[in-house]
């Protein structure tokens, strides 16, 4: 499968290293869309890819799927055009915080026969949540996210402090850069109005921890994920980066586990 990437940051470089540099058996990155071609010129020789600055030429290149790995603003500006021509994978899921944009993408996907893939990112357990919700048997979903205090507040915090508690949709409005997990969890489950979020600023931790509690007719489930940062960029979750690679690999398999 030939892949095109939008963006050339930490996630894009991790993908280039693990797919092209390591000569992945079934995956190949052919094209990368950037704003500054001169800045990233070295990637062409290093990984054997073509750099593009024009979205149209990028989409016309030999790619089967486009992976957005830039930021929310870029995702919102280019994703509609991308999905008119290609299947896509969205990393900056904060772009889906607005219902109108989600509805637009759903209509484009339906009209053009496209698929938008949303990797699980920095959490797990979404297969269970989706399976239960598909029969309308999911009663409650709660997310407690604990992050280093400096990532959430400018105040000096002596001990852990809940900086938000309420609906996912409100958490996203107040902490748009810290709620990707809440968005993907709400979309997999009972929605942004019914998913309950607690966000804790903790001065004693240097990592992000997500505690997910699920209740329904099936019983109860809980997941705790303690995220290590990506070595190349401590602002990016290691698990979020490899979830992209895992999703791409499963798309090529004849045997599919879970889901």
PDB file of C-alpha atoms in Angstrom:
ATOM      1  CA  UNK A   1       0.000   0.000   0.000  1.00  0.00           C
ATOM      2  CA  UNK A   2       1.363   3.405  -1.008  1.00  0.00           C
ATOM      3  CA  UNK A   3       1.034   6.143   1.610  1.00  0.00           C
ATOM      4  CA  UNK A   4       1.067   9.913   1.436  1.00  0.00           C
ATOM      5  CA  UNK A   5       1.696  11.978   4.576  1.00  0.00           C
ATOM      6  CA  UNK A   6       0.623  15.536   5.302  1.00  0.00           C
ATOM      7  CA  UNK A   7       3.232  17.094   7.580  1.00  0.00           C
ATOM      8  CA  UNK A   8       6.859  16.319   8.382  1.00  0.00           C
ATOM      9  CA  UNK A   9       6.993  16.434  12.171  1.00  0.00           C
ATOM     10  CA  UNK A  10       7.765  13.782  14.784  1.00  0.00           C
ATOM     11  CA  UNK A  11       5.028  11.345  13.759  1.00  0.00           C
ATOM     12  CA  UNK A  12       5.841  11.642  10.056  1.00  0.00           C
ATOM     13  CA  UNK A  13       9.517  11.023  10.748  1.00  0.00           C
ATOM     14  CA  UNK A  14       8.726   8.004  12.901  1.00  0.00           C
ATOM     15  CA  UNK A  15       6.637   6.589  10.064  1.00  0.00           C
ATOM     16  CA  UNK A  16       9.370   7.251   7.507  1.00  0.00           C
ATOM     17  CA  UNK A  17      11.932   5.542   9.707  1.00  0.00           C
ATOM     18  CA  UNK A  18       9.829   2.469  10.470  1.00  0.00           C
ATOM     19  CA  UNK A  19       8.279   2.036   7.039  1.00  0.00           C
ATOM     20  CA  UNK A  20      10.741   3.248   4.397  1.00  0.00           C
ATOM     21  CA  UNK A  21      14.061   3.026   6.231  1.00  0.00           C
ATOM     22  CA  UNK A  22      13.227  -0.425   7.644  1.00  0.00           C
ATOM     23  CA  UNK A  23      11.807  -1.564   4.255  1.00  0.00           C
ATOM     24  CA  UNK A  24       8.359  -2.591   5.478  1.00  0.00           C
ATOM     25  CA  UNK A  25       7.027  -5.595   3.593  1.00  0.00           C
ATOM     26  CA  UNK A  26       3.605  -4.210   2.619  1.00  0.00           C
ATOM     27  CA  UNK A  27       3.789  -0.455   3.194  1.00  0.00           C
ATOM     28  CA  UNK A  28       5.631   2.337   1.401  1.00  0.00           C
ATOM     29  CA  UNK A  29       5.525   6.114   1.866  1.00  0.00           C
ATOM     30  CA  UNK A  30       5.765   7.742  -1.544  1.00  0.00           C
ATOM     31  CA  UNK A  31       4.807  11.376  -1.012  1.00  0.00           C
ATOM     32  CA  UNK A  32       4.911  13.994   1.734  1.00  0.00           C
ATOM     33  CA  UNK A  33       3.068  17.324   1.658  1.00  0.00           C
ATOM     34  CA  UNK A  34       4.915  20.217   3.354  1.00  0.00           C
ATOM     35  CA  UNK A  35       4.758  23.990   3.387  1.00  0.00           C
ATOM     36  CA  UNK A  36       8.514  24.559   3.049  1.00  0.00           C
ATOM     37  CA  UNK A  37      10.093  22.202   0.521  1.00  0.00           C
ATOM     38  CA  UNK A  38      13.596  23.546   1.036  1.00  0.00           C
ATOM     39  CA  UNK A  39      13.452  22.903   4.801  1.00  0.00           C
ATOM     40  CA  UNK A  40      12.625  19.216   4.321  1.00  0.00           C
ATOM     41  CA  UNK A  41      14.556  18.582   1.105  1.00  0.00           C
ATOM     42  CA  UNK A  42      16.808  16.077   2.904  1.00  0.00           C
ATOM     43  CA  UNK A  43      13.871  13.687   3.340  1.00  0.00           C
ATOM     44  CA  UNK A  44      13.767  12.928  -0.385  1.00  0.00           C
ATOM     45  CA  UNK A  45      17.244  11.420  -0.484  1.00  0.00           C
ATOM     46  CA  UNK A  46      17.082   9.955   3.003  1.00  0.00           C
ATOM     47  CA  UNK A  47      13.809   8.057   2.561  1.00  0.00           C
ATOM     48  CA  UNK A  48      13.214   7.955  -1.201  1.00  0.00           C
ATOM     49  CA  UNK A  49      10.037  10.051  -1.171  1.00  0.00           C
ATOM     50  CA  UNK A  50       8.706  12.949  -3.236  1.00  0.00           C
ATOM     51  CA  UNK A  51       8.037  16.252  -1.495  1.00  0.00           C
ATOM     52  CA  UNK A  52       5.041  18.358  -2.520  1.00  0.00           C
ATOM     53  CA  UNK A  53       3.832  21.823  -1.593  1.00  0.00           C
ATOM     54  CA  UNK A  54       0.696  21.727  -3.766  1.00  0.00           C
ATOM     55  CA  UNK A  55      -2.217  19.663  -2.423  1.00  0.00           C
ATOM     56  CA  UNK A  56      -3.552  18.875  -5.885  1.00  0.00           C
ATOM     57  CA  UNK A  57      -0.268  17.439  -7.171  1.00  0.00           C
ATOM     58  CA  UNK A  58       0.166  15.562  -3.891  1.00  0.00           C
ATOM     59  CA  UNK A  59      -3.247  13.901  -4.247  1.00  0.00           C
ATOM     60  CA  UNK A  60      -2.544  13.017  -7.877  1.00  0.00           C
ATOM     61  CA  UNK A  61       0.672  11.219  -6.906  1.00  0.00           C
ATOM     62  CA  UNK A  62       0.855   7.456  -6.467  1.00  0.00           C
ATOM     63  CA  UNK A  63      -0.760   7.098  -3.032  1.00  0.00           C
ATOM     64  CA  UNK A  64      -3.591   4.840  -1.874  1.00  0.00           C
ATOM     65  CA  UNK A  65      -4.216   6.549   1.466  1.00  0.00           C
ATOM     66  CA  UNK A  66      -3.353   9.936   2.949  1.00  0.00           C
ATOM     67  CA  UNK A  67      -2.220  10.199   6.584  1.00  0.00           C
ATOM     68  CA  UNK A  68      -2.744  13.623   8.135  1.00  0.00           C
ATOM     69  CA  UNK A  69       0.075  14.233  10.626  1.00  0.00           C
ATOM     70  CA  UNK A  70       0.153  18.033  10.815  1.00  0.00           C
ATOM     71  CA  UNK A  71      -2.231  19.870  13.181  1.00  0.00           C
ATOM     72  CA  UNK A  72      -5.914  20.654  13.675  1.00  0.00           C
ATOM     73  CA  UNK A  73      -5.892  23.775  11.507  1.00  0.00           C
ATOM     74  CA  UNK A  74      -4.274  21.980   8.561  1.00  0.00           C
ATOM     75  CA  UNK A  75      -6.573  18.984   8.979  1.00  0.00           C
ATOM     76  CA  UNK A  76      -9.699  21.139   8.848  1.00  0.00           C
ATOM     77  CA  UNK A  77      -8.489  23.033   5.781  1.00  0.00           C
ATOM     78  CA  UNK A  78      -7.419  20.055   3.627  1.00  0.00           C
ATOM     79  CA  UNK A  79      -9.374  16.993   4.770  1.00  0.00           C
ATOM     80  CA  UNK A  80     -12.544  17.672   2.734  1.00  0.00           C
ATOM     81  CA  UNK A  81     -10.525  17.905  -0.507  1.00  0.00           C
ATOM     82  CA  UNK A  82      -8.402  14.897   0.448  1.00  0.00           C
ATOM     83  CA  UNK A  83     -11.450  12.704   1.019  1.00  0.00           C
ATOM     84  CA  UNK A  84     -12.945  13.569  -2.337  1.00  0.00           C
ATOM     85  CA  UNK A  85      -9.995  11.758  -3.924  1.00  0.00           C
ATOM     86  CA  UNK A  86      -8.457   9.393  -1.351  1.00  0.00           C
ATOM     87  CA  UNK A  87      -9.114   7.393   1.778  1.00  0.00           C
ATOM     88  CA  UNK A  88      -7.592   9.184   4.753  1.00  0.00           C
ATOM     89  CA  UNK A  89      -6.283   8.686   8.266  1.00  0.00           C
ATOM     90  CA  UNK A  90      -6.728  11.539  10.719  1.00  0.00           C
ATOM     91  CA  UNK A  91      -4.234  12.013  13.550  1.00  0.00           C
ATOM     92  CA  UNK A  92      -5.327  15.502  14.682  1.00  0.00           C
ATOM     93  CA  UNK A  93      -8.737  14.314  15.888  1.00  0.00           C
ATOM     94  CA  UNK A  94      -9.302  17.669  17.561  1.00  0.00           C
ATOM     95  CA  UNK A  95     -10.578  18.682  14.128  1.00  0.00           C
ATOM     96  CA  UNK A  96     -13.659  16.557  14.857  1.00  0.00           C
ATOM     97  CA  UNK A  97     -14.712  18.595  17.890  1.00  0.00           C
ATOM     98  CA  UNK A  98     -17.258  20.468  15.769  1.00  0.00           C
ATOM     99  CA  UNK A  99     -20.320  18.493  14.750  1.00  0.00           C
ATOM    100  CA  UNK A 100     -20.808  20.416  11.510  1.00  0.00           C
ATOM    101  CA  UNK A 101     -17.350  19.457  10.281  1.00  0.00           C
ATOM    102  CA  UNK A 102     -17.941  15.803  11.170  1.00  0.00           C
ATOM    103  CA  UNK A 103     -21.216  15.872   9.236  1.00  0.00           C
ATOM    104  CA  UNK A 104     -19.459  17.425   6.224  1.00  0.00           C
ATOM    105  CA  UNK A 105     -16.797  14.714   6.215  1.00  0.00           C
ATOM    106  CA  UNK A 106     -19.401  11.956   6.572  1.00  0.00           C
ATOM    107  CA  UNK A 107     -21.287  13.287   3.551  1.00  0.00           C
ATOM    108  CA  UNK A 108     -18.114  13.583   1.473  1.00  0.00           C
ATOM    109  CA  UNK A 109     -17.102  10.044   2.427  1.00  0.00           C
ATOM    110  CA  UNK A 110     -20.528   8.672   1.480  1.00  0.00           C
ATOM    111  CA  UNK A 111     -20.723  10.573  -1.814  1.00  0.00           C
ATOM    112  CA  UNK A 112     -17.217   9.593  -2.919  1.00  0.00           C
ATOM    113  CA  UNK A 113     -17.019   6.095  -1.468  1.00  0.00           C
ATOM    114  CA  UNK A 114     -14.161   7.025   0.879  1.00  0.00           C
ATOM    115  CA  UNK A 115     -13.146   5.873   4.355  1.00  0.00           C
ATOM    116  CA  UNK A 116     -11.738   7.994   7.178  1.00  0.00           C
ATOM    117  CA  UNK A 117      -9.604   5.959   9.599  1.00  0.00           C
ATOM    118  CA  UNK A 118      -9.193   7.141  13.196  1.00  0.00           C
ATOM    119  CA  UNK A 119      -6.394   5.304  15.048  1.00  0.00           C
ATOM    120  CA  UNK A 120      -6.933   4.636  18.740  1.00  0.00           C
ATOM    121  CA  UNK A 121      -4.058   6.983  19.542  1.00  0.00           C
ATOM    122  CA  UNK A 122      -2.939   7.191  23.160  1.00  0.00           C
ATOM    123  CA  UNK A 123      -5.550   4.770  24.553  1.00  0.00           C
ATOM    124  CA  UNK A 124      -6.952   1.270  24.044  1.00  0.00           C
ATOM    125  CA  UNK A 125     -10.175  -0.670  24.547  1.00  0.00           C
ATOM    126  CA  UNK A 126     -12.083   1.010  21.711  1.00  0.00           C
ATOM    127  CA  UNK A 127     -13.013  -2.341  20.151  1.00  0.00           C
ATOM    128  CA  UNK A 128     -14.915  -3.339  23.302  1.00  0.00           C
ATOM    129  CA  UNK A 129     -16.622   0.046  23.535  1.00  0.00           C
ATOM    130  CA  UNK A 130     -17.709   0.020  19.891  1.00  0.00           C
ATOM    131  CA  UNK A 131     -18.966  -3.554  20.080  1.00  0.00           C
ATOM    132  CA  UNK A 132     -21.132  -2.814  23.106  1.00  0.00           C
ATOM    133  CA  UNK A 133     -22.382   0.496  21.740  1.00  0.00           C
ATOM    134  CA  UNK A 134     -23.353  -1.080  18.401  1.00  0.00           C
ATOM    135  CA  UNK A 135     -26.241  -2.764  20.263  1.00  0.00           C
ATOM    136  CA  UNK A 136     -27.075   0.319  22.297  1.00  0.00           C
ATOM    137  CA  UNK A 137     -26.095  -1.392  25.535  1.00  0.00           C
ATOM    138  CA  UNK A 138     -23.469   1.073  26.743  1.00  0.00           C
ATOM    139  CA  UNK A 139     -24.657   2.906  29.849  1.00  0.00           C
ATOM    140  CA  UNK A 140     -21.730   5.069  30.920  1.00  0.00           C
ATOM    141  CA  UNK A 141     -18.171   5.980  29.923  1.00  0.00           C
ATOM    142  CA  UNK A 142     -15.862   7.990  32.147  1.00  0.00           C
ATOM    143  CA  UNK A 143     -12.358   9.232  31.403  1.00  0.00           C
ATOM    144  CA  UNK A 144      -9.927  10.456  34.036  1.00  0.00           C
ATOM    145  CA  UNK A 145      -6.823  11.952  32.474  1.00  0.00           C
ATOM    146  CA  UNK A 146      -3.825  12.882  34.600  1.00  0.00           C
ATOM    147  CA  UNK A 147      -1.124  15.087  33.060  1.00  0.00           C
ATOM    148  CA  UNK A 148       1.913  17.051  34.264  1.00  0.00           C
ATOM    149  CA  UNK A 149       0.622  20.262  35.836  1.00  0.00           C
ATOM    150  CA  UNK A 150       2.704  22.456  33.515  1.00  0.00           C
ATOM    151  CA  UNK A 151       0.829  20.999  30.529  1.00  0.00           C
ATOM    152  CA  UNK A 152      -2.549  22.142  31.855  1.00  0.00           C
ATOM    153  CA  UNK A 153      -2.142  25.311  33.902  1.00  0.00           C
ATOM    154  CA  UNK A 154       0.110  28.311  34.339  1.00  0.00           C
ATOM    155  CA  UNK A 155      -0.620  28.292  38.074  1.00  0.00           C
ATOM    156  CA  UNK A 156       1.825  26.857  40.575  1.00  0.00           C
ATOM    157  CA  UNK A 157       0.234  23.610  41.742  1.00  0.00           C
ATOM    158  CA  UNK A 158       1.593  22.059  44.944  1.00  0.00           C
ATOM    159  CA  UNK A 159      -0.485  18.864  44.730  1.00  0.00           C
ATOM    160  CA  UNK A 160      -2.778  17.235  42.197  1.00  0.00           C
ATOM    161  CA  UNK A 161      -5.743  19.350  41.197  1.00  0.00           C
ATOM    162  CA  UNK A 162      -8.817  18.642  39.068  1.00  0.00           C
ATOM    163  CA  UNK A 163      -8.861  21.469  36.518  1.00  0.00           C
ATOM    164  CA  UNK A 164     -11.976  20.157  34.792  1.00  0.00           C
ATOM    165  CA  UNK A 165     -14.865  17.802  35.503  1.00  0.00           C
ATOM    166  CA  UNK A 166     -17.885  17.447  33.248  1.00  0.00           C
ATOM    167  CA  UNK A 167     -19.006  16.515  29.744  1.00  0.00           C
ATOM    168  CA  UNK A 168     -16.456  15.646  27.067  1.00  0.00           C
ATOM    169  CA  UNK A 169     -17.814  18.334  24.768  1.00  0.00           C
ATOM    170  CA  UNK A 170     -17.078  21.005  27.404  1.00  0.00           C
ATOM    171  CA  UNK A 171     -13.650  19.560  28.185  1.00  0.00           C
ATOM    172  CA  UNK A 172     -12.783  19.874  24.511  1.00  0.00           C
ATOM    173  CA  UNK A 173     -13.860  23.528  24.461  1.00  0.00           C
ATOM    174  CA  UNK A 174     -11.774  24.416  27.529  1.00  0.00           C
ATOM    175  CA  UNK A 175      -8.719  22.250  26.789  1.00  0.00           C
ATOM    176  CA  UNK A 176      -8.668  21.758  22.997  1.00  0.00           C
ATOM    177  CA  UNK A 177      -4.989  20.762  22.879  1.00  0.00           C
ATOM    178  CA  UNK A 178      -5.305  18.112  25.568  1.00  0.00           C
ATOM    179  CA  UNK A 179      -8.510  16.274  24.729  1.00  0.00           C
ATOM    180  CA  UNK A 180      -7.806  14.111  21.667  1.00  0.00           C
ATOM    181  CA  UNK A 181      -8.427  11.060  23.841  1.00  0.00           C
ATOM    182  CA  UNK A 182     -11.835  12.370  24.930  1.00  0.00           C
ATOM    183  CA  UNK A 183     -12.868  12.951  21.323  1.00  0.00           C
ATOM    184  CA  UNK A 184     -11.961   9.491  20.046  1.00  0.00           C
ATOM    185  CA  UNK A 185     -13.462   7.855  23.154  1.00  0.00           C
ATOM    186  CA  UNK A 186     -16.739   9.775  22.785  1.00  0.00           C
ATOM    187  CA  UNK A 187     -17.011   8.995  19.081  1.00  0.00           C
ATOM    188  CA  UNK A 188     -16.443   5.289  19.722  1.00  0.00           C
ATOM    189  CA  UNK A 189     -18.989   5.220  22.528  1.00  0.00           C
ATOM    190  CA  UNK A 190     -21.949   7.251  23.737  1.00  0.00           C
ATOM    191  CA  UNK A 191     -21.076  10.675  22.376  1.00  0.00           C
ATOM    192  CA  UNK A 192     -19.578  13.887  23.655  1.00  0.00           C
ATOM    193  CA  UNK A 193     -22.621  14.913  25.709  1.00  0.00           C
ATOM    194  CA  UNK A 194     -22.714  11.695  27.750  1.00  0.00           C
ATOM    195  CA  UNK A 195     -19.012  10.881  28.122  1.00  0.00           C
ATOM    196  CA  UNK A 196     -17.803  12.170  31.494  1.00  0.00           C
ATOM    197  CA  UNK A 197     -14.289  13.626  31.754  1.00  0.00           C
ATOM    198  CA  UNK A 198     -12.083  14.550  34.689  1.00  0.00           C
ATOM    199  CA  UNK A 199      -8.789  16.273  33.902  1.00  0.00           C
ATOM    200  CA  UNK A 200      -6.163  16.356  36.643  1.00  0.00           C
ATOM    201  CA  UNK A 201      -3.057  18.535  36.777  1.00  0.00           C
ATOM    202  CA  UNK A 202      -0.415  16.620  38.728  1.00  0.00           C
ATOM    203  CA  UNK A 203       2.953  18.234  39.565  1.00  0.00           C
ATOM    204  CA  UNK A 204       4.399  14.882  40.655  1.00  0.00           C
ATOM    205  CA  UNK A 205       4.110  13.127  37.285  1.00  0.00           C
ATOM    206  CA  UNK A 206       6.021  13.436  34.026  1.00  0.00           C
ATOM    207  CA  UNK A 207       3.697  11.329  31.878  1.00  0.00           C
ATOM    208  CA  UNK A 208       0.078  11.200  30.747  1.00  0.00           C
ATOM    209  CA  UNK A 209      -2.185   8.603  32.328  1.00  0.00           C
ATOM    210  CA  UNK A 210      -5.689   7.776  31.112  1.00  0.00           C
ATOM    211  CA  UNK A 211      -8.168   5.808  33.243  1.00  0.00           C
ATOM    212  CA  UNK A 212     -11.255   4.641  31.351  1.00  0.00           C
ATOM    213  CA  UNK A 213     -14.301   3.131  33.097  1.00  0.00           C
ATOM    214  CA  UNK A 214     -17.086   1.548  31.055  1.00  0.00           C
ATOM    215  CA  UNK A 215     -20.430   0.161  32.241  1.00  0.00           C
ATOM    216  CA  UNK A 216     -23.215  -1.541  30.310  1.00  0.00           C
ATOM    217  CA  UNK A 217     -25.419  -4.606  29.966  1.00  0.00           C
ATOM    218  CA  UNK A 218     -22.263  -6.636  29.265  1.00  0.00           C
ATOM    219  CA  UNK A 219     -20.840  -5.774  32.706  1.00  0.00           C
ATOM    220  CA  UNK A 220     -17.985  -3.428  33.568  1.00  0.00           C
ATOM    221  CA  UNK A 221     -14.540  -2.770  32.154  1.00  0.00           C
ATOM    222  CA  UNK A 222     -11.646  -0.516  33.089  1.00  0.00           C
ATOM    223  CA  UNK A 223      -8.441   0.405  31.299  1.00  0.00           C
ATOM    224  CA  UNK A 224      -5.423   2.291  32.578  1.00  0.00           C
ATOM    225  CA  UNK A 225      -2.856   3.533  30.087  1.00  0.00           C
ATOM    226  CA  UNK A 226       0.367   5.212  31.220  1.00  0.00           C
ATOM    227  CA  UNK A 227       1.953   6.813  28.190  1.00  0.00           C
ATOM    228  CA  UNK A 228       5.657   7.110  27.603  1.00  0.00           C
ATOM    229  CA  UNK A 229       6.628   9.971  25.258  1.00  0.00           C
ATOM    230  CA  UNK A 230       8.034   9.442  21.803  1.00  0.00           C
ATOM    231  CA  UNK A 231      11.852   9.629  22.134  1.00  0.00           C
ATOM    232  CA  UNK A 232      12.077  11.993  19.153  1.00  0.00           C
ATOM    233  CA  UNK A 233       9.465  14.376  20.580  1.00  0.00           C
ATOM    234  CA  UNK A 234       8.376  14.345  24.223  1.00  0.00           C
ATOM    235  CA  UNK A 235       5.155  16.177  23.334  1.00  0.00           C
ATOM    236  CA  UNK A 236       3.965  13.147  21.358  1.00  0.00           C
ATOM    237  CA  UNK A 237       2.752   9.891  22.887  1.00  0.00           C
ATOM    238  CA  UNK A 238       4.735   6.811  21.880  1.00  0.00           C
ATOM    239  CA  UNK A 239       1.516   4.781  21.792  1.00  0.00           C
ATOM    240  CA  UNK A 240      -0.184   7.353  19.547  1.00  0.00           C
ATOM    241  CA  UNK A 241       2.638   7.054  17.022  1.00  0.00           C
ATOM    242  CA  UNK A 242       2.650   3.264  16.874  1.00  0.00           C
ATOM    243  CA  UNK A 243      -1.155   3.084  16.747  1.00  0.00           C
ATOM    244  CA  UNK A 244      -0.910   4.677  13.301  1.00  0.00           C
ATOM    245  CA  UNK A 245       1.528   2.034  12.107  1.00  0.00           C
ATOM    246  CA  UNK A 246      -0.586  -0.741  13.603  1.00  0.00           C
ATOM    247  CA  UNK A 247      -3.730   0.525  11.890  1.00  0.00           C
ATOM    248  CA  UNK A 248      -1.988   0.689   8.507  1.00  0.00           C
ATOM    249  CA  UNK A 249      -0.577  -2.815   8.942  1.00  0.00           C
ATOM    250  CA  UNK A 250      -3.985  -4.320   9.829  1.00  0.00           C
ATOM    251  CA  UNK A 251      -5.503  -2.828   6.675  1.00  0.00           C
ATOM    252  CA  UNK A 252      -3.252  -5.186   4.672  1.00  0.00           C
ATOM    253  CA  UNK A 253      -3.906  -8.378   6.622  1.00  0.00           C
ATOM    254  CA  UNK A 254      -5.974 -11.360   5.545  1.00  0.00           C
ATOM    255  CA  UNK A 255      -6.613 -12.270   9.183  1.00  0.00           C
ATOM    256  CA  UNK A 256      -8.155  -9.498  11.291  1.00  0.00           C
ATOM    257  CA  UNK A 257      -8.258  -9.821  15.083  1.00  0.00           C
ATOM    258  CA  UNK A 258     -10.761  -7.883  17.141  1.00  0.00           C
ATOM    259  CA  UNK A 259     -12.626  -4.853  15.879  1.00  0.00           C
TER     260      UNK A 259
END
